[in-house]
Structures are given as structure tokens and as C-alpha cells.
mmCIF file of C-alpha atoms in Angstrom:
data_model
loop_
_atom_site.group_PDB
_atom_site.id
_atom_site.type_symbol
_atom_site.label_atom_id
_atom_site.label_comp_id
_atom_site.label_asym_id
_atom_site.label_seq_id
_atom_site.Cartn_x
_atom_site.Cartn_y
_atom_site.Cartn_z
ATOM 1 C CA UNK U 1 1.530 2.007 20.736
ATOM 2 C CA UNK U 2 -0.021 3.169 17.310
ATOM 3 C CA UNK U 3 2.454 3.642 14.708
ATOM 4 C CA UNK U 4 1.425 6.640 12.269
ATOM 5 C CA UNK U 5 2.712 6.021 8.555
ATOM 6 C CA UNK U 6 2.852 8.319 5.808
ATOM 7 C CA UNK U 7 2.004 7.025 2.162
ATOM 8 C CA UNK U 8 4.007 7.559 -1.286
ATOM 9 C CA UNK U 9 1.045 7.802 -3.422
ATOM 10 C CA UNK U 10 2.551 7.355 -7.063
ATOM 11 C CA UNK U 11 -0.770 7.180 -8.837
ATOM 12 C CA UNK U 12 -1.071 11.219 -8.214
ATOM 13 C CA UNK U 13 2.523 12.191 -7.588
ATOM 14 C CA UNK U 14 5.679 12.431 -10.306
ATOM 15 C CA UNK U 15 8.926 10.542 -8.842
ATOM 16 C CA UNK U 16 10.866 13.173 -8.193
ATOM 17 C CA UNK U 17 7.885 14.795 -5.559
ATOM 18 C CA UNK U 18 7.734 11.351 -3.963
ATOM 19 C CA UNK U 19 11.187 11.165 -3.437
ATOM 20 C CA UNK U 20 11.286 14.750 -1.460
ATOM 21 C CA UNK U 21 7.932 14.344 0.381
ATOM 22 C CA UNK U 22 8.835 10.870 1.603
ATOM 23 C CA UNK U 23 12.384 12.638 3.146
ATOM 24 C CA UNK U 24 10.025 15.414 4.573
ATOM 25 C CA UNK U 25 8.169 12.880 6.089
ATOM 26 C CA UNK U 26 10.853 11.412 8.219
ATOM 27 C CA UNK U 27 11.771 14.881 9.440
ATOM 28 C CA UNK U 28 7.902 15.773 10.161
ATOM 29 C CA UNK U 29 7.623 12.731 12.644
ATOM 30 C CA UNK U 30 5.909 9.949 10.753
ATOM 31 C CA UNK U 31 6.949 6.746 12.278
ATOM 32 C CA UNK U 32 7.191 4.535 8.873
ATOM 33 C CA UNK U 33 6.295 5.283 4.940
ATOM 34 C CA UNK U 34 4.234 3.084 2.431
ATOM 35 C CA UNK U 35 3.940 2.912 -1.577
ATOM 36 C CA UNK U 36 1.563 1.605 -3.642
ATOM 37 C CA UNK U 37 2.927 -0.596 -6.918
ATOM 38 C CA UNK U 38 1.062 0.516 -9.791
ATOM 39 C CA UNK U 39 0.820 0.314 -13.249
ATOM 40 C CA UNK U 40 -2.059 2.804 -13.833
ATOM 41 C CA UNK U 41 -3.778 5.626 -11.621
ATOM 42 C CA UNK U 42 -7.026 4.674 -10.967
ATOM 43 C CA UNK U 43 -8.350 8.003 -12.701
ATOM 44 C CA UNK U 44 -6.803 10.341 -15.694
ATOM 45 C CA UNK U 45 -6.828 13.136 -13.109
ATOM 46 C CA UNK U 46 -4.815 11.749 -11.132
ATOM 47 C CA UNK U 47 -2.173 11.845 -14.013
ATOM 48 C CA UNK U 48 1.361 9.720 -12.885
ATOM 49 C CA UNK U 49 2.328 6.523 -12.080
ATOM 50 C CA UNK U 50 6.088 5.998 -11.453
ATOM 51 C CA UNK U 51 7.968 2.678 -11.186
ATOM 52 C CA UNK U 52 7.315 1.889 -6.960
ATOM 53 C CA UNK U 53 10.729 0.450 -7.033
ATOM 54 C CA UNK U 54 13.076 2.688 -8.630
ATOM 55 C CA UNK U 55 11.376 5.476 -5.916
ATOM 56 C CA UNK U 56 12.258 3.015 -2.915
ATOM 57 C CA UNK U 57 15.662 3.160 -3.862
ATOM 58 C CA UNK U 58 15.769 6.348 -3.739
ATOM 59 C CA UNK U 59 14.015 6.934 -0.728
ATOM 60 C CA UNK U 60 16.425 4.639 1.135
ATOM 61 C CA UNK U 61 18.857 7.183 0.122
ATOM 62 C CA UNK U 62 17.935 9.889 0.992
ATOM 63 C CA UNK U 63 16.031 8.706 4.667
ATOM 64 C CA UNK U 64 18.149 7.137 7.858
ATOM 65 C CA UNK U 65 15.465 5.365 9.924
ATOM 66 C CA UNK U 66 12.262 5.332 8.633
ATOM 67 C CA UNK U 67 10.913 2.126 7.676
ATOM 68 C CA UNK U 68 9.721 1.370 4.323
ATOM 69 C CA UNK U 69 6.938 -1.246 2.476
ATOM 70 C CA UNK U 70 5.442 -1.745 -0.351
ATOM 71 C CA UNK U 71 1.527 -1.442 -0.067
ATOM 72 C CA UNK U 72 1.069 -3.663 -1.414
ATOM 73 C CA UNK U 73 3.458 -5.946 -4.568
ATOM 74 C CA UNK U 74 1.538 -8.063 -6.388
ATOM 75 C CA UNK U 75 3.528 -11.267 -7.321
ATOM 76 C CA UNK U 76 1.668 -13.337 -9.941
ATOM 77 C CA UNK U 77 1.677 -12.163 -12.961
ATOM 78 C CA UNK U 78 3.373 -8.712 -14.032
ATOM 79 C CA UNK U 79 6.218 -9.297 -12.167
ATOM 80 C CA UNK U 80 7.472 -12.938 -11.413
ATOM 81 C CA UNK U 81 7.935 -14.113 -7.664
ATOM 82 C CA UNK U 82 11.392 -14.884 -8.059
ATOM 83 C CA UNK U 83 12.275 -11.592 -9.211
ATOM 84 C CA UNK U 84 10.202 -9.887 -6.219
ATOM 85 C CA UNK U 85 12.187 -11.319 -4.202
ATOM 86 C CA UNK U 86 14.876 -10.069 -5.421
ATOM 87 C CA UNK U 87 13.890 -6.511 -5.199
ATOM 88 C CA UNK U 88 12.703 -7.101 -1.877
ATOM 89 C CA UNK U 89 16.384 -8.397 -1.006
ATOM 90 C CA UNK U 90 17.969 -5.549 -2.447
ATOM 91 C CA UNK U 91 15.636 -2.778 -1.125
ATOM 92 C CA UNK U 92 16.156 -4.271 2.517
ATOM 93 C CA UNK U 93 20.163 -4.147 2.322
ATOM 94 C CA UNK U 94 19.726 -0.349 0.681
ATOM 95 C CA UNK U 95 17.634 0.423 3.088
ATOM 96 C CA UNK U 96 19.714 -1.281 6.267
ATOM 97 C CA UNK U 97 16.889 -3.641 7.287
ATOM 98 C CA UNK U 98 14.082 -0.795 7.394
ATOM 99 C CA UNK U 99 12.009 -2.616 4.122
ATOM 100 C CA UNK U 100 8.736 -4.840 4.464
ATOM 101 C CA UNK U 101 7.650 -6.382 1.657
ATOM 102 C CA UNK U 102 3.698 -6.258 1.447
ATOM 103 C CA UNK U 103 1.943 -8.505 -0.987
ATOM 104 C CA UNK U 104 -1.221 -8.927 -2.068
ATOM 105 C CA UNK U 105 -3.460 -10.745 -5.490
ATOM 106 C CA UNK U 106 -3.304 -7.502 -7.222
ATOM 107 C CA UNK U 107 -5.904 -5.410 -9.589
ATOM 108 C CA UNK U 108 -6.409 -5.895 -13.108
ATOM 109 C CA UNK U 109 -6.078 -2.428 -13.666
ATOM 110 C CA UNK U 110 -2.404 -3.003 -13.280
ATOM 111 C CA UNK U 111 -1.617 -6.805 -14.323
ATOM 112 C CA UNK U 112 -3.460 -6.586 -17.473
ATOM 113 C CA UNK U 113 -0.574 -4.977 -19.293
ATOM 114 C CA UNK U 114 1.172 -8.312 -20.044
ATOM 115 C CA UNK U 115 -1.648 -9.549 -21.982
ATOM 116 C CA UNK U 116 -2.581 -12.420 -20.189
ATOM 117 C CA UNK U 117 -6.026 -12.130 -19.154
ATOM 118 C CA UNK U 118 -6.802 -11.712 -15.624
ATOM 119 C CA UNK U 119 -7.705 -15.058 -13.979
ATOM 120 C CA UNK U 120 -10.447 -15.415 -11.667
ATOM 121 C CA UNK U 121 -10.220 -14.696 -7.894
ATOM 122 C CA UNK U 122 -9.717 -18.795 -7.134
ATOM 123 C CA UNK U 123 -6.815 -18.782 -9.652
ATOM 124 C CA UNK U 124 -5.650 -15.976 -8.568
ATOM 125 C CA UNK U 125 -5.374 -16.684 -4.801
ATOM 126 C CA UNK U 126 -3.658 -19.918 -6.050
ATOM 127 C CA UNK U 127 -0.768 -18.589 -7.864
ATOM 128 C CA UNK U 128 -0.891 -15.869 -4.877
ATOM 129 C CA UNK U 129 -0.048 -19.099 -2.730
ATOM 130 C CA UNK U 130 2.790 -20.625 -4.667
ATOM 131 C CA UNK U 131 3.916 -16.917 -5.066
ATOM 132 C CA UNK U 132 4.353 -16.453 -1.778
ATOM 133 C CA UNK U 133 6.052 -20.233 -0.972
ATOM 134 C CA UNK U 134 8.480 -19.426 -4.008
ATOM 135 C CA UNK U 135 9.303 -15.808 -2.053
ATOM 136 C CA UNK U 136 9.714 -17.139 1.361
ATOM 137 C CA UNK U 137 12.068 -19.963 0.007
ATOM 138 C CA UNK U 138 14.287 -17.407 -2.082
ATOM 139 C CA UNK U 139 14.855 -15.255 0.886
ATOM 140 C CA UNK U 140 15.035 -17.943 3.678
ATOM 141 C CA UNK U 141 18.290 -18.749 1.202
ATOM 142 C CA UNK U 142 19.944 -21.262 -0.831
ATOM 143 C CA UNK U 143 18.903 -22.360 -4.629
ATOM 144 C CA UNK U 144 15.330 -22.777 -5.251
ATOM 145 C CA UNK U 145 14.262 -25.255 -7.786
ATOM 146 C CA UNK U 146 10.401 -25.059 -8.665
ATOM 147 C CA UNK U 147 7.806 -26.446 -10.910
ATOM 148 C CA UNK U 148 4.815 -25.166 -10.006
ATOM 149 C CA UNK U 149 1.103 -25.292 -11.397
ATOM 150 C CA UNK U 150 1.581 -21.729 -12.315
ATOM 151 C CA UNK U 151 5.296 -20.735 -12.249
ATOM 152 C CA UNK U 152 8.849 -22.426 -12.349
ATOM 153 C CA UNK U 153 11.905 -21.239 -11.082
ATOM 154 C CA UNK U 154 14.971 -23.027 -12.299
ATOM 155 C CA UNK U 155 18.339 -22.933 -9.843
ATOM 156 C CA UNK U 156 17.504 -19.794 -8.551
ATOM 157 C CA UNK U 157 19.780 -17.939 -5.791
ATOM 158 C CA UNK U 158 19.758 -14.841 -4.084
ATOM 159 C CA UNK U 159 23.262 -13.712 -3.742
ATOM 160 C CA UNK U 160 22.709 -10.408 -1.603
ATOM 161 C CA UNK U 161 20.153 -11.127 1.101
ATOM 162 C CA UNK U 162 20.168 -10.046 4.452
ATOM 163 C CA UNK U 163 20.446 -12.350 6.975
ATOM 164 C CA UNK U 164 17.739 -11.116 9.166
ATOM 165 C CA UNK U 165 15.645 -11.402 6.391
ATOM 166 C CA UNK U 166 12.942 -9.472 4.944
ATOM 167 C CA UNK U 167 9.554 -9.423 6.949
ATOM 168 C CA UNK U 168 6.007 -10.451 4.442
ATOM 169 C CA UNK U 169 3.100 -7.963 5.269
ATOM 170 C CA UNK U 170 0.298 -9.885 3.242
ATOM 171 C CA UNK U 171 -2.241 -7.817 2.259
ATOM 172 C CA UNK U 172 -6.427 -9.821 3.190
ATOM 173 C CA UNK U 173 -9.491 -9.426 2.327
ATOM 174 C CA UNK U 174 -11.478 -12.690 3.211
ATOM 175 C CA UNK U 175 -11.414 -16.245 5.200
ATOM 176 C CA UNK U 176 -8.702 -17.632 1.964
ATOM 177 C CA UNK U 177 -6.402 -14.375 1.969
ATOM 178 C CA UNK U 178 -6.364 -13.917 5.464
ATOM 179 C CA UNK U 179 -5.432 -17.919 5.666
ATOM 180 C CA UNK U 180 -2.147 -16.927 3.531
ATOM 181 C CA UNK U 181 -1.444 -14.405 6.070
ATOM 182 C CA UNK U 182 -1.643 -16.253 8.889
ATOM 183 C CA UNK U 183 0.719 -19.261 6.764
ATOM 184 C CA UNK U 184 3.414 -16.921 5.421
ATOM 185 C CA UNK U 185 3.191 -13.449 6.713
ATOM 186 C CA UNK U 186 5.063 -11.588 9.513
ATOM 187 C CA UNK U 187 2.127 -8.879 8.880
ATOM 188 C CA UNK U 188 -1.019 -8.484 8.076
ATOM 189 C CA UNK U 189 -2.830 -5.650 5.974
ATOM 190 C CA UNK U 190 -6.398 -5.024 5.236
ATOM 191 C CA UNK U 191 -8.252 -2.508 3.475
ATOM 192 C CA UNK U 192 -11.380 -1.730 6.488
ATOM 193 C CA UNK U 193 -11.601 -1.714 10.271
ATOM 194 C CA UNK U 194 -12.502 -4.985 10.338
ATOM 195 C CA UNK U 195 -12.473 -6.081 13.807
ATOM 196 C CA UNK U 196 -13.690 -10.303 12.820
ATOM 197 C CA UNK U 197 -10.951 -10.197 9.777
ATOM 198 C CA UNK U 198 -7.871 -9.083 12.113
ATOM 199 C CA UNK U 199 -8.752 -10.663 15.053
ATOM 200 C CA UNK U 200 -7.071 -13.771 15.197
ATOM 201 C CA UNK U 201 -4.137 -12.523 13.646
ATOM 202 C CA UNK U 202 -3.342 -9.826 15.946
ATOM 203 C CA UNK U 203 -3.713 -11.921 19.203
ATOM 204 C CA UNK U 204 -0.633 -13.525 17.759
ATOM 205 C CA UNK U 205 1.055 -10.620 18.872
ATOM 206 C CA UNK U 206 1.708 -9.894 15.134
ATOM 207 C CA UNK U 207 1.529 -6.017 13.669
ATOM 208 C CA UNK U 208 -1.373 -5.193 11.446
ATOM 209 C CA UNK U 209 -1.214 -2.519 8.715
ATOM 210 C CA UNK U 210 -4.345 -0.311 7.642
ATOM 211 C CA UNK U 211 -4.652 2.889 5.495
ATOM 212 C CA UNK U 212 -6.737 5.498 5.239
ATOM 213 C CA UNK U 213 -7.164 8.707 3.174
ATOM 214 C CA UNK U 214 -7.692 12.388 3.932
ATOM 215 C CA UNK U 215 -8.012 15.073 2.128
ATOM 216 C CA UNK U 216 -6.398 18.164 4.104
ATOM 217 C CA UNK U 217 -7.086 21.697 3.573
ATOM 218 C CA UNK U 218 -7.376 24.771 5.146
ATOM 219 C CA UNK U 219 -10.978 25.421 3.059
ATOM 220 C CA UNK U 220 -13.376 22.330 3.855
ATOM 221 C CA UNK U 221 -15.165 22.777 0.607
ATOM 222 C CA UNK U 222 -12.084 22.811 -1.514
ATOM 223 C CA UNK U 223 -11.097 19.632 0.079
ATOM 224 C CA UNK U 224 -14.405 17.815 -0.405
ATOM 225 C CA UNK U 225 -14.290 19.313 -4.101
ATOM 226 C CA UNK U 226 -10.488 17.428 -4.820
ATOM 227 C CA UNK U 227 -11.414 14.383 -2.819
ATOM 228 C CA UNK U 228 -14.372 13.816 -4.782
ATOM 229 C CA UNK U 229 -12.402 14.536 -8.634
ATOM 230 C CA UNK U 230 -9.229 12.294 -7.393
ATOM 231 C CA UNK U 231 -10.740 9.861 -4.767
ATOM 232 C CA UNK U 232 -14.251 9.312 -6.399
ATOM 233 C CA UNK U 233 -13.009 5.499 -7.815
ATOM 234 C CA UNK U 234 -12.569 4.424 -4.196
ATOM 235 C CA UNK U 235 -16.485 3.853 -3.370
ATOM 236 C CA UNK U 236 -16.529 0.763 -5.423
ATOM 237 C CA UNK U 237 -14.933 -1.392 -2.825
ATOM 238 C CA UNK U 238 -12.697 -4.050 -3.423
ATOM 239 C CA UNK U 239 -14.716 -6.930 -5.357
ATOM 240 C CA UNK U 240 -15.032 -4.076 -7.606
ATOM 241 C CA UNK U 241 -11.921 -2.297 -8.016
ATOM 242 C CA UNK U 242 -10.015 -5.697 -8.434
ATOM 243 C CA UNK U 243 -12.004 -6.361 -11.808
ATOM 244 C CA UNK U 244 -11.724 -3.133 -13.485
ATOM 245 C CA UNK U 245 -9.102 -2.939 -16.378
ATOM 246 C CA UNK U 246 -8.626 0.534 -16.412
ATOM 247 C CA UNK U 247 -9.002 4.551 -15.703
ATOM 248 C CA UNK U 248 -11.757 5.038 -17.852
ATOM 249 C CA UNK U 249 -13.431 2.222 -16.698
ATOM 250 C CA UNK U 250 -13.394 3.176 -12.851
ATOM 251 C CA UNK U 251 -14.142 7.175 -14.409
ATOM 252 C CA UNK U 252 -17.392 5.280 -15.555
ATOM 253 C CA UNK U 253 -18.191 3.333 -12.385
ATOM 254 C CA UNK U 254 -17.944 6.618 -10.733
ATOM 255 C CA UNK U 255 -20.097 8.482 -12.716
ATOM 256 C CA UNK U 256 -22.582 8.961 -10.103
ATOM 257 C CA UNK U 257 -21.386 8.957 -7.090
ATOM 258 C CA UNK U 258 -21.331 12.601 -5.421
ATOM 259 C CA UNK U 259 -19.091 14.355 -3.479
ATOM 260 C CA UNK U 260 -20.471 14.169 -0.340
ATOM 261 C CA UNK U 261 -20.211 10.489 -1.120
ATOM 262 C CA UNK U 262 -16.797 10.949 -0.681
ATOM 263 C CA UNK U 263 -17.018 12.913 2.125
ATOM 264 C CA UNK U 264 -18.565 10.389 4.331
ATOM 265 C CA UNK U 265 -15.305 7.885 3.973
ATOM 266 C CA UNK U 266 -12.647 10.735 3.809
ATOM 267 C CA UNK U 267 -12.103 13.185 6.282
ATOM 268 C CA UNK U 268 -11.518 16.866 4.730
ATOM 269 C CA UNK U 269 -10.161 19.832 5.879
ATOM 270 C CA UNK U 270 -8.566 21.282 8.714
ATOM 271 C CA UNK U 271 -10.576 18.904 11.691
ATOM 272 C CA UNK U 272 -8.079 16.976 13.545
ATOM 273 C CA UNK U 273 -10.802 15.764 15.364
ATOM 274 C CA UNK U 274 -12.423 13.979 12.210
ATOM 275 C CA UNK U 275 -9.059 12.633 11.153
ATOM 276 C CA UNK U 276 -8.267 11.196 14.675
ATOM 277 C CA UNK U 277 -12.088 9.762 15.005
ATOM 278 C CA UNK U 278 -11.242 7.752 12.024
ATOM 279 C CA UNK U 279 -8.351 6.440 12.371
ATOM 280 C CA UNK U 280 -9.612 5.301 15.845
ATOM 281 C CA UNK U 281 -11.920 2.468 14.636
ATOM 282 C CA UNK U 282 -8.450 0.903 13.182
ATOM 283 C CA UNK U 283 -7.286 0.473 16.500
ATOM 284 C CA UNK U 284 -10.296 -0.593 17.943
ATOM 285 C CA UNK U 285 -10.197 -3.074 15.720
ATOM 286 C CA UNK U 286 -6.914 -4.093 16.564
ATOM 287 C CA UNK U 287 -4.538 -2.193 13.742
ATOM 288 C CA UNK U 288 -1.273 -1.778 15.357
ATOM 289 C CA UNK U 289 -0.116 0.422 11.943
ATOM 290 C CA UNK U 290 -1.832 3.265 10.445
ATOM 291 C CA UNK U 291 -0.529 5.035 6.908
ATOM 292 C CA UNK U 292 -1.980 8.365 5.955
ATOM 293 C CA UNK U 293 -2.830 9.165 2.725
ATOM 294 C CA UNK U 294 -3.364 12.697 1.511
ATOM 295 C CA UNK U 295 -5.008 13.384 -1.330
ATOM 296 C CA UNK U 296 -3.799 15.876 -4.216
ATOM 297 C CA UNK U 297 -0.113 16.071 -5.073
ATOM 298 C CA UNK U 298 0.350 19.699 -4.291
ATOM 299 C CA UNK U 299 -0.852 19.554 -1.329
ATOM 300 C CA UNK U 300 1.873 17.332 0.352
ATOM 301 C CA UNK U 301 3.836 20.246 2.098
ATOM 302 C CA UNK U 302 0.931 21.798 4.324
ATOM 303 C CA UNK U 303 -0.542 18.355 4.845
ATOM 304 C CA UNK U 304 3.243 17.623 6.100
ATOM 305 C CA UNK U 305 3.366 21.130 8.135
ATOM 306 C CA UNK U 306 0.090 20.565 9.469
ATOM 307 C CA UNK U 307 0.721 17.234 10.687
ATOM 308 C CA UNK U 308 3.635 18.157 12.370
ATOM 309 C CA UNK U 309 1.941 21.012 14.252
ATOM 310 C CA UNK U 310 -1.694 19.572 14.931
ATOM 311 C CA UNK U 311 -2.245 15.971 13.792
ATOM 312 C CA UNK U 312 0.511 14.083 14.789
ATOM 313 C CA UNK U 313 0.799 15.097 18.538
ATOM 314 C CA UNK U 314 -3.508 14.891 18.457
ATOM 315 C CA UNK U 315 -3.103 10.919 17.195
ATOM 316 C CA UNK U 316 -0.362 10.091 19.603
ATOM 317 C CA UNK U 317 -1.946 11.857 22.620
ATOM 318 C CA UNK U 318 -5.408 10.407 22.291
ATOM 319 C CA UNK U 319 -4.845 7.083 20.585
#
């Protein structure tokens, strides 16, 4: 059966809101919760961008069984591997064994603040690899000695780890990613309904993880109208957003496109209907997992009442 997730969306949403949405969540019926790791929004209008972290503490806290992941850590460059998996270790004996650490290569738009550069997609996949073998070793337990093309770890040891472990959702995008997944994950995720990219992971009986946004309102043109001033970055697809360093640089890229542009990838308004049509070519294509994302900030607590009421019983009954 579909699982139905709800997404922390810090890029548009002040810490404090995500921690009380994400506990309003679990009580509306979502069946697990995501949050993105950023450094930046992807637009000024969206205006936050909390520590991911710091909110998954919390949200342990103040939830009792909804599962939590990251959508998605990246691991090679503003923070260190050995320190993710720390976090990860931590946020899975908060949270009682409800965390899932999803990782992916990352964005400039967030790794840039170090002032390293931001390597090509070759390098980057690279260090995403001995990343990920410097993770799995950490939390599979004992000291880790490392020296790596691209990182080192020297007599490292994770001292609080639970012993079931914390389960990799690795985030893929092509034949290379998606041959990381299959190496080192316990999930997959991927951006599109892509029923060639998930195919061979899912007949392993493993869960796969999309997303997808909505914008939901009671006025259809007021939802296409936010959608299009908070959401308009997302038309540049992946090859794109993964290069740009920064808000102004997506506002730029975005300069043209239009809001029914928007429209055509985001269901808005009230139309369970759309919502449910969409998120039916991710299980067609084999998604076992399914995280909502509504767009605007202030609109969290009648997207929340509404999917209670309507969209929630509409996705479980028909899908």
C-alpha cells in the first residue's frame, strides 16, 4: 500500500511553523514526514531557511510514530560524512528508530557557502561514493580509519548508534546515481515518475520515495498566482537547478516562465481529483512513498484540514 508523506519545507517556512505543522501532520493522518537540507531558498520570496537538523530534533519531540527523513542530506562538501553520520545516529535514537537518512550529490545553491567551488557532476558523484562507504561503515559500528581521494576520517567512532541501524534512502537521477542506490541504499528516491529509473530497484522489494508539490486553495486562481511567485524555479529541472549558485540566479532563470507554466506540473486548488491523478503516475511507476508538498507557508493549516477531510481518504481509497 501507498504511503502518503507530508513535507517540512524549510526554504518557505520559519522553524518554529515547521515544528507545529509537522506535529499537526501526525494527528491529520499522514503516514511519514520529509525535510529538505538547505542552505538557501531557491527564491527571495520564499524568505527562510532553518537548520534541517536542529527542526528534526524537535520534531522527534514533539511526534510519537511518525517516521522521519531527510530529503535529501548532501554529504560531500558542506557537511563532512563522518559527521552526517553522526546526526543521522542521533536523530534515529531521538526519534526511537522512526529516522531515514536520505542522501543525495547536492545543489550548489547550498554547498557553495564553504568556498570551495562546486566540482563537476563526475567529481561529485565520486566523493558522493566514498561519502556514502564512509557513512555506512560509521553506522554499521566500530572505528573507522579512512584516507580517501576526497576525505579522511581518522579513528572515528560512533558512540550512540542504534543497533538496528539507520536505513540510507539515496536520492537518483541517472544510470551512475541510481548504481549507488542499488550498492548502498535501503531506499531509493527520485525526483519524476520515472518508470525505466525505478524499475529495477523496486522489484527488489525495496521502498521508493517520490515528491510532489501542490498548491491548495479554496480559489484556483489564487493558487496558480502563489505557485507561480514561490514554485516558478522548479521548471528548470535538475541538470539545471544543481548548477545554479543562488536565489537570484534561479529568479533570473525564471524570468519567463508563466504561470500556467506552473500550473501544468502543480496541481492547484481545491480538485482532489487533480491531486490524486498525479500522484498516480508515481505508483504506476512503481513509488511505494509519496510526500506532499504544499506550497506557501500560511497555508499549512487548511492544506492540513483539507487533507484530513478530502484528500487523504480520496488517495487511500483509489490508489
Amino acid at each position: 500500500m501507498t504511503q502518503f508523506g507530508y513535507t517540512m519545507m524549510c526554504e518557505q517556512t520559519s522553524a518554529r511553523q515547521l515544528v507545529k505543522d509537522v506535529a499537526t501532520a501526525e494527528e491529520t493522518g499522514f503516514d511519514y514526514a520529509v525535510i529538505s537540507d538547505h542552505y538557501f531558498p531557491w527564491l527571495e520570496e520564499m524568505g527562510h531557511s532553518p537548520y534541517a537538523w536542529s527542526i528534526l530534533g524537535a520534531a522527534a519531540q514533539v511526534t510519537q510514530n511518525l517516521p522521519l527523513m531527510t530529503y535529501v542530506t548532501c554529504p560531500i562538501m558542506r557537511y563532512h560524512p563522518a559527521v552526517v553520520a553522526q546526526k543521522a545516529a542521533t536523530m534515529a535514537e531521538l526519534s526511537q528508530g522512526r529516522f531515514t537518512l536520505g542522501l543525495g550529490a547536492g545543489e550548489n545553491l547550498n554547498e557553495h557557502v564553504i568556498g570551495r567551488g562546486w566540482p563537476s557532476a563526475d567529481t561529485r558523484h565520486a566523493m558522493f561514493a566514498e561519502a556514502l562507504r564512509i557513512i555506512r561503515d560509521l553506522l554499521d559500528g566500530g572505528y573507522v580509519t579512512r584516507r580517501g581521494e576526497f576525505f579522511s576520517v581518522d579513528s572515528a567512532k560512533l558512540y550512540d548508534r542504534p543497533e538496528a541501524g539507520v536505513p540510507l534512502a539515496i536520492a537518483a537521477s541517472g544510470p551512475r546515481s541510481l548504481g549507488l542506490a542499488g550498492e548502498y541504499g535501503d531506499a531509493l528516491v527520485a525526483v519524476d515518475p520515472d518508470a525505466e529509473l525505478v524499475g529495477g530497484f523496486a522489484r527488489q522489494g525495496k521502498p521508493v520515495y517520490g515528491q510532489l508539490p501542490i498548491c491548495f486553495d479554496s480559489d484556483r486562481d489564487a493558487a496558480v498566482e502563489r505557485a507561480h511567485r514561490l514554485w516558478r524555479w522548479s521548471v528548470a529541472g535538475w541538470k539545471v537547478m544543481a548548477e545554479l549558485p543562488g536565489p537570484l540566479n534561479f529568479a533570473a532563470y525564471a524570468g519567463s516562465v508563466r504561470p500556467e507554466d506552473v500550473a501544468a506540473n502543480v496541481p492547484c486548488g481545491p480538485d482532489v481529483e487533480a491531486v490524486v491523478k498525479a500522484v498516480r503516475a508515481y505508483t504506476e511507476a512503481g513509488f511505494t512513498h509519496v510526500a506532499l508538498v504544499q506550497i506557501g507557508a500560511e497555508h499549512q493549516d487548511a492544506f492540513l484540514d483539507w487533507s484530513a477531510k478530502d484528500l487523504l481518504p480520496a488517495l487511500r481509497e483509489r490508489l
